[in-house]
Short mmCIF file of C-alpha atoms in Angstrom, two decimals:
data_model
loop_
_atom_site.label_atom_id
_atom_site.label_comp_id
_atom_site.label_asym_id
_atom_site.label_seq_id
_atom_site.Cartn_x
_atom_site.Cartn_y
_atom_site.Cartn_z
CA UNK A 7 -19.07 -23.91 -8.77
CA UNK A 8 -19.93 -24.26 -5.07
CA UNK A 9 -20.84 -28.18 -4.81
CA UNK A 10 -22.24 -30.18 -2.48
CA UNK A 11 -22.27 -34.18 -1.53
CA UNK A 12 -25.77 -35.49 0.16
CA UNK A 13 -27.24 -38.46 -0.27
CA UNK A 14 -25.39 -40.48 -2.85
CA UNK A 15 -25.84 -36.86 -5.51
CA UNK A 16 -23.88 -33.54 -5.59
CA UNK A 17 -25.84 -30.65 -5.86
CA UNK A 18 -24.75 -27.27 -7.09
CA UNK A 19 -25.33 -24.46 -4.78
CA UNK A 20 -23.93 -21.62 -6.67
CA UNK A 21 -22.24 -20.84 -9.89
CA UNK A 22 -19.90 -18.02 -11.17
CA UNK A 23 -18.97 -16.67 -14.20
CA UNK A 24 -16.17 -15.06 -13.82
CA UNK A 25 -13.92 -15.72 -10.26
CA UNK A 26 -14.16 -18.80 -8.84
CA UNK A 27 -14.82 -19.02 -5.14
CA UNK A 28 -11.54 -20.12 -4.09
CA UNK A 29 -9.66 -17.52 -6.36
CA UNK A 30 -12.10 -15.10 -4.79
CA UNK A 31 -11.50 -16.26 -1.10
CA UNK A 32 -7.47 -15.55 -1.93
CA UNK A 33 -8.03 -12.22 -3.58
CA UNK A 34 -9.88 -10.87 -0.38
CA UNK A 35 -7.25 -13.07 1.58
CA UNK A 36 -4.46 -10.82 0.00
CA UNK A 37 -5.83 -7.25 0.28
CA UNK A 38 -6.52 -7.71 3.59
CA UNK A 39 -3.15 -8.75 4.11
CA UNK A 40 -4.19 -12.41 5.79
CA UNK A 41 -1.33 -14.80 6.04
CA UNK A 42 -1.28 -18.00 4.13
CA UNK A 43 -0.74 -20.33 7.01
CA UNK A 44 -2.45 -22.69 7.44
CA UNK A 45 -4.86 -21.53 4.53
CA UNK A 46 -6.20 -17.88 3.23
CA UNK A 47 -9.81 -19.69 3.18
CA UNK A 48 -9.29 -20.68 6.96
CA UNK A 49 -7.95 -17.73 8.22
CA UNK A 50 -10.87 -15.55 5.97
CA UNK A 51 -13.90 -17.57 8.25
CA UNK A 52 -12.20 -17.57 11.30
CA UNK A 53 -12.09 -13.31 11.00
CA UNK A 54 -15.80 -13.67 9.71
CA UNK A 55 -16.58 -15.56 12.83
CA UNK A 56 -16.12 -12.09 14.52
CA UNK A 57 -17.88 -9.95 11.37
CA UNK A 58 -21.35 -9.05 11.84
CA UNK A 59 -23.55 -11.73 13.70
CA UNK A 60 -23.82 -12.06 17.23
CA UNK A 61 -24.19 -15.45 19.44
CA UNK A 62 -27.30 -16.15 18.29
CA UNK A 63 -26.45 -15.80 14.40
CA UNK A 64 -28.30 -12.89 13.81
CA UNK A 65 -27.25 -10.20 11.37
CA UNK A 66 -25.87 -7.00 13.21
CA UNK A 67 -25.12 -4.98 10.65
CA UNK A 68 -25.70 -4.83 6.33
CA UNK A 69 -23.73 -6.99 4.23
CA UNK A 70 -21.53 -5.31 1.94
CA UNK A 71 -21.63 -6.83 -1.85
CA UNK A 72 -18.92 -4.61 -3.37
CA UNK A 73 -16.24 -5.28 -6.47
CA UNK A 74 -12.97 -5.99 -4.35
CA UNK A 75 -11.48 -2.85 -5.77
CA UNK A 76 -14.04 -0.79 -3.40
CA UNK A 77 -12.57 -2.73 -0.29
CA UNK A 78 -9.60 -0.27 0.18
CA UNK A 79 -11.74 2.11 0.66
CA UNK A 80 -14.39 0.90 2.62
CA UNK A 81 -11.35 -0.06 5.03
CA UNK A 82 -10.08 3.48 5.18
CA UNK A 83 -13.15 5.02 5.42
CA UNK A 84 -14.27 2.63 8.48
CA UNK A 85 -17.22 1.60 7.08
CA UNK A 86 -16.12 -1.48 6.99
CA UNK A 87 -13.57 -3.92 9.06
CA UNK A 88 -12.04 -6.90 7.77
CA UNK A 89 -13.88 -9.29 9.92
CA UNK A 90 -17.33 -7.64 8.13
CA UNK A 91 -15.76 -7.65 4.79
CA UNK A 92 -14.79 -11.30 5.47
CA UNK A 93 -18.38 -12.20 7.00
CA UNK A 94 -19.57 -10.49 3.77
CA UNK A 95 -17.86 -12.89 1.17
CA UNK A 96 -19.29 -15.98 3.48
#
């Protein structure tokens, strides 16, 4: 669950059935070959920082909502760079 803390209440934002977020964050994290330190999560927004939104937070380019197993190839074929992939999971 993705869980939030306002006003005294937590609030669920999202839900999964089958990887959690963090486990999800890690998996991207290791096929894109991101080092651990200080954290996978922290090192996957800082790369989506430079994915596909300019200054002004607008959306340059489609999000991609692919099974990790496509990301190879999506990385090979250029479609895709790691900072979009890792804007993408955001």
């Amino acid at each position: 669950q993705v869980i939030a803390y306002s006003r005294r209440r937590y609030r669920i934002l999202g839900e999964t059935l089958d990887v959690a977020v963090g486990n999800c964050i890690d998996r991207l994290a290791r096929l894109l070959q991101i080092p651990n330190s200080p954290s996978p999560g922290y090192n996957v927004e800082q790369l989506a920082k430079r994915g596909t939104q300019n200054n002004l937070g607008e959306t340059l380019k489609p999000l991609f909502c692919t099974p990790q197993a496509v990301t190879p190839k999506l990385l090979e074929s250029g479609e895709a760079t790691p900072e979009d992939l890792c804007f993408s999971l955001q």
